[in-house]
């Protein structure tokens, strides 16, 4: 292929530098393969390997991907370069490290693509006596959170939940939990030819067949799901506990096994009053619980299935205004959460395979990758913000479940446009939450007329307002010029002095709906300050010194 065709191919495959792609001119391999610390090829290989692997494209111009070709190979060849790289890197897996060559037919320029494998479990890859990672356009020494996450990765064949607990017996299991597990197992397998035999199995036989115990031995998974509360001590020092917390009220309560039963107790602690949404085409409000109970249980069960129990931490459920925040230790195991939003991806690994299998057998989780998709679908059908994983790190997973609207236009759009593509719903959801959205997706939303404004302050567009028949709300959500609000304040004070609370009452409901309550308070304060310092059309305001000098009780007046 020609140089231009090769450039097009590389741009298609590796067209954006990120945590997994780097472009380098590398005109001389002698100075680039093992040269300046933190800038040479082995440093980049360490950085990519310490994430999920990647590619370094050699022989192209940075920024443009113009084909320049490697000029000086020295004594490096396609055959010996991988071996020499391995000699300069500690812990790099040899399987997967290879060089893919390209030669432009018209210019004879040679490009090498170095394919870098992912690190082996619990083995950071080291170059120049340091482990590296990507940080924007630069390489930095591997940060502690990523280093700890690598060291905590499960080894092949290792499963904390499958370990048989010494001295634990079937007497350590709660009879009510075992009975419920049997009923759920029977229901899940009701179409099997042997379903009628389950009632006659002994507890020992049932628990083995349900993959809860192993050869009659009580596993850690069995104690988590079915163990008596006091049996949690057998798991020490790994705590088996769920904490429900109301941070604003300084209230916390802890729940121990059997989690098959006590997760329901946790869900009942969550305050779940009915809320109302108002479809634009209906006179009667849609009324429903703040949180869908099945979604809450699904979320909580996922936390238990994916918890890294070796980190000796609890699963935590926090009630924050308008949302639930569920946290379990251990980063997301296979891919990114968003990969599962549409239900097309199936997880290939679990952190606790034995526990996950047991929970699947008794109907607590789904192992086909549909759990997250079901949660997304549930929230969409309830016209509420989608679940998200903001706040997650490499060492912990945070799931946020929302129980109230953020942007009414978003909710109304879901009510009216039930066939909106899921990817657009996801992007709009991130925009209403003021979260980062890739520029490509922003462009797509703009092209469909779904958003407007300037980055990063996107707002629901007029088109959506028309679709949802909320043109009036759209107009109210479009901010007036500050001078308009200053004029209102001046007009009110021309009638006589007014307290800060009265001026707030005048403006609060008139400010754009895209502003939350805190932002409105700040806006009103800034408008008063601007009138005091700079005035409006020559008119200034001041606080009456005879009363409080600040706060809602301060009396404002026209400065004479």
mmCIF file of C-alpha atoms in Angstrom, residues 252-410:
data_model
loop_
_atom_site.group_PDB
_atom_site.id
_atom_site.type_symbol
_atom_site.label_atom_id
_atom_site.label_comp_id
_atom_site.label_asym_id
_atom_site.label_seq_id
_atom_site.Cartn_x
_atom_site.Cartn_y
_atom_site.Cartn_z
ATOM 1 C CA UNK A 252 -25.476 3.838 60.630
ATOM 2 C CA UNK A 253 -26.542 0.204 61.007
ATOM 3 C CA UNK A 254 -24.614 -2.964 60.203
ATOM 4 C CA UNK A 255 -25.991 -6.191 58.725
ATOM 5 C CA UNK A 256 -24.301 -9.594 58.876
ATOM 6 C CA UNK A 257 -25.045 -12.947 57.153
ATOM 7 C CA UNK A 258 -27.104 -14.687 56.008
ATOM 8 C CA UNK A 259 -27.040 -12.163 53.139
ATOM 9 C CA UNK A 260 -29.758 -14.068 51.286
ATOM 10 C CA UNK A 261 -32.088 -12.765 53.996
ATOM 11 C CA UNK A 262 -30.455 -9.603 55.293
ATOM 12 C CA UNK A 263 -30.102 -7.835 51.924
ATOM 13 C CA UNK A 264 -33.895 -7.569 52.043
ATOM 14 C CA UNK A 265 -33.592 -6.042 55.529
ATOM 15 C CA UNK A 266 -31.144 -3.475 54.140
ATOM 16 C CA UNK A 267 -33.527 -2.563 51.313
ATOM 17 C CA UNK A 268 -36.323 -2.027 53.849
ATOM 18 C CA UNK A 269 -34.166 0.467 55.782
ATOM 19 C CA UNK A 270 -33.871 2.664 52.708
ATOM 20 C CA UNK A 271 -36.417 5.470 52.856
ATOM 21 C CA UNK A 272 -38.571 5.059 49.769
ATOM 22 C CA UNK A 273 -41.529 7.474 49.621
ATOM 23 C CA UNK A 274 -43.548 7.909 46.453
ATOM 24 C CA UNK A 275 -42.481 10.633 44.043
ATOM 25 C CA UNK A 276 -44.442 12.305 41.244
ATOM 26 C CA UNK A 277 -43.458 13.019 37.663
ATOM 27 C CA UNK A 278 -45.589 15.079 35.313
ATOM 28 C CA UNK A 279 -45.749 13.910 31.680
ATOM 29 C CA UNK A 280 -46.436 16.830 29.354
ATOM 30 C CA UNK A 281 -49.303 14.959 27.636
ATOM 31 C CA UNK A 282 -51.117 13.884 30.809
ATOM 32 C CA UNK A 283 -53.182 15.754 33.366
ATOM 33 C CA UNK A 284 -52.507 13.191 36.077
ATOM 34 C CA UNK A 285 -49.029 12.805 37.530
ATOM 35 C CA UNK A 286 -47.100 9.539 37.299
ATOM 36 C CA UNK A 287 -46.579 8.360 40.884
ATOM 37 C CA UNK A 288 -44.065 5.693 41.881
ATOM 38 C CA UNK A 289 -41.619 4.758 44.664
ATOM 39 C CA UNK A 290 -38.405 6.769 44.702
ATOM 40 C CA UNK A 291 -36.390 3.566 44.192
ATOM 41 C CA UNK A 292 -37.360 0.366 42.417
ATOM 42 C CA UNK A 293 -36.944 -2.375 45.024
ATOM 43 C CA UNK A 294 -35.786 -5.027 42.562
ATOM 44 C CA UNK A 295 -33.166 -2.632 41.209
ATOM 45 C CA UNK A 296 -31.909 -1.922 44.740
ATOM 46 C CA UNK A 297 -31.574 -5.652 45.488
ATOM 47 C CA UNK A 298 -29.877 -6.322 42.144
ATOM 48 C CA UNK A 299 -27.381 -3.536 42.875
ATOM 49 C CA UNK A 300 -26.710 -4.767 46.401
ATOM 50 C CA UNK A 301 -26.256 -8.369 45.280
ATOM 51 C CA UNK A 302 -23.761 -7.233 42.617
ATOM 52 C CA UNK A 303 -21.776 -5.454 45.328
ATOM 53 C CA UNK A 304 -21.574 -8.698 47.301
ATOM 54 C CA UNK A 305 -20.655 -10.792 44.255
ATOM 55 C CA UNK A 306 -17.813 -8.476 43.212
ATOM 56 C CA UNK A 307 -16.510 -7.398 46.621
ATOM 57 C CA UNK A 308 -12.771 -7.918 47.156
ATOM 58 C CA UNK A 309 -13.105 -9.507 50.605
ATOM 59 C CA UNK A 310 -9.340 -9.709 50.940
ATOM 60 C CA UNK A 311 -9.243 -5.921 51.414
ATOM 61 C CA UNK A 312 -11.021 -6.395 54.767
ATOM 62 C CA UNK A 313 -13.755 -3.840 54.136
ATOM 63 C CA UNK A 314 -17.546 -3.686 54.297
ATOM 64 C CA UNK A 315 -20.060 -3.119 51.525
ATOM 65 C CA UNK A 316 -21.521 0.336 52.214
ATOM 66 C CA UNK A 317 -24.962 1.675 51.238
ATOM 67 C CA UNK A 318 -25.325 5.432 51.752
ATOM 68 C CA UNK A 319 -28.510 7.458 51.396
ATOM 69 C CA UNK A 320 -27.622 10.847 49.950
ATOM 70 C CA UNK A 321 -30.181 13.454 48.883
ATOM 71 C CA UNK A 322 -31.851 12.082 45.765
ATOM 72 C CA UNK A 323 -29.658 8.998 45.309
ATOM 73 C CA UNK A 324 -28.208 5.833 46.787
ATOM 74 C CA UNK A 325 -24.457 5.330 46.762
ATOM 75 C CA UNK A 326 -23.332 1.697 46.985
ATOM 76 C CA UNK A 327 -19.622 0.951 47.407
ATOM 77 C CA UNK A 328 -17.719 -2.323 47.304
ATOM 78 C CA UNK A 329 -13.963 -2.793 47.357
ATOM 79 C CA UNK A 330 -12.268 -3.909 44.159
ATOM 80 C CA UNK A 331 -12.311 -2.215 40.774
ATOM 81 C CA UNK A 332 -14.617 -3.256 37.952
ATOM 82 C CA UNK A 333 -13.308 -6.648 36.874
ATOM 83 C CA UNK A 334 -14.073 -7.135 33.170
ATOM 84 C CA UNK A 335 -14.227 -4.056 30.947
ATOM 85 C CA UNK A 336 -16.080 -0.859 31.870
ATOM 86 C CA UNK A 337 -19.617 -0.649 33.321
ATOM 87 C CA UNK A 338 -20.866 1.169 30.219
ATOM 88 C CA UNK A 339 -19.945 -1.894 28.136
ATOM 89 C CA UNK A 340 -22.906 -3.693 29.740
ATOM 90 C CA UNK A 341 -25.548 -0.957 29.409
ATOM 91 C CA UNK A 342 -27.180 -2.487 26.329
ATOM 92 C CA UNK A 343 -26.855 -6.128 27.455
ATOM 93 C CA UNK A 344 -24.659 -7.169 24.516
ATOM 94 C CA UNK A 345 -21.529 -7.998 26.509
ATOM 95 C CA UNK A 346 -21.114 -11.128 28.642
ATOM 96 C CA UNK A 347 -18.568 -11.028 31.477
ATOM 97 C CA UNK A 348 -15.725 -13.472 30.953
ATOM 98 C CA UNK A 349 -14.401 -13.419 34.532
ATOM 99 C CA UNK A 350 -15.671 -12.836 38.062
ATOM 100 C CA UNK A 351 -13.672 -11.816 41.112
ATOM 101 C CA UNK A 352 -15.426 -14.523 43.186
ATOM 102 C CA UNK A 353 -16.475 -17.260 40.721
ATOM 103 C CA UNK A 354 -17.779 -19.698 43.361
ATOM 104 C CA UNK A 355 -19.827 -17.009 45.098
ATOM 105 C CA UNK A 356 -21.164 -15.709 41.774
ATOM 106 C CA UNK A 357 -22.188 -19.203 40.703
ATOM 107 C CA UNK A 358 -23.978 -19.838 44.014
ATOM 108 C CA UNK A 359 -25.797 -16.495 43.838
ATOM 109 C CA UNK A 360 -26.844 -17.286 40.285
ATOM 110 C CA UNK A 361 -28.166 -20.710 41.295
ATOM 111 C CA UNK A 362 -30.442 -19.212 43.950
ATOM 112 C CA UNK A 363 -31.600 -16.266 41.834
ATOM 113 C CA UNK A 364 -29.643 -13.432 43.452
ATOM 114 C CA UNK A 365 -27.687 -12.304 40.373
ATOM 115 C CA UNK A 366 -27.614 -12.807 36.631
ATOM 116 C CA UNK A 367 -24.360 -14.132 35.126
ATOM 117 C CA UNK A 368 -25.168 -13.328 31.503
ATOM 118 C CA UNK A 369 -24.273 -9.649 31.625
ATOM 119 C CA UNK A 370 -27.908 -8.517 31.742
ATOM 120 C CA UNK A 371 -27.915 -7.227 35.332
ATOM 121 C CA UNK A 372 -26.564 -3.750 34.551
ATOM 122 C CA UNK A 373 -28.647 -3.557 31.363
ATOM 123 C CA UNK A 374 -31.776 -4.370 33.398
ATOM 124 C CA UNK A 375 -30.936 -1.610 35.898
ATOM 125 C CA UNK A 376 -30.460 0.884 33.053
ATOM 126 C CA UNK A 377 -33.724 -0.211 31.439
ATOM 127 C CA UNK A 378 -35.597 0.067 34.742
ATOM 128 C CA UNK A 379 -34.441 3.633 35.351
ATOM 129 C CA UNK A 380 -35.209 4.591 31.764
ATOM 130 C CA UNK A 381 -38.755 3.258 32.077
ATOM 131 C CA UNK A 382 -39.089 5.209 35.324
ATOM 132 C CA UNK A 383 -37.956 8.403 33.493
ATOM 133 C CA UNK A 384 -35.144 8.910 36.000
ATOM 134 C CA UNK A 385 -31.378 9.399 35.607
ATOM 135 C CA UNK A 386 -29.516 6.230 34.699
ATOM 136 C CA UNK A 387 -27.329 4.405 37.223
ATOM 137 C CA UNK A 388 -23.688 5.430 36.954
ATOM 138 C CA UNK A 389 -20.320 4.480 38.409
ATOM 139 C CA UNK A 390 -18.900 7.959 39.057
ATOM 140 C CA UNK A 391 -16.522 7.950 41.997
ATOM 141 C CA UNK A 392 -15.128 4.494 41.209
ATOM 142 C CA UNK A 393 -11.377 3.923 41.307
ATOM 143 C CA UNK A 394 -9.030 1.093 40.453
ATOM 144 C CA UNK A 395 -9.533 -0.248 43.998
ATOM 145 C CA UNK A 396 -13.259 0.250 44.554
ATOM 146 C CA UNK A 397 -16.522 0.296 42.635
ATOM 147 C CA UNK A 398 -19.143 2.940 43.352
ATOM 148 C CA UNK A 399 -22.690 2.575 41.992
ATOM 149 C CA UNK A 400 -25.058 5.553 42.123
ATOM 150 C CA UNK A 401 -28.806 4.910 41.858
ATOM 151 C CA UNK A 402 -30.944 8.024 41.429
ATOM 152 C CA UNK A 403 -34.347 8.580 42.996
ATOM 153 C CA UNK A 404 -35.315 11.963 41.593
ATOM 154 C CA UNK A 405 -35.093 13.995 38.400
ATOM 155 C CA UNK A 406 -32.100 16.176 37.655
ATOM 156 C CA UNK A 407 -33.344 17.836 34.460
ATOM 157 C CA UNK A 408 -37.103 17.786 33.842
ATOM 158 C CA UNK A 409 -36.610 18.031 30.079
ATOM 159 C CA UNK A 410 -34.567 14.816 30.143
#
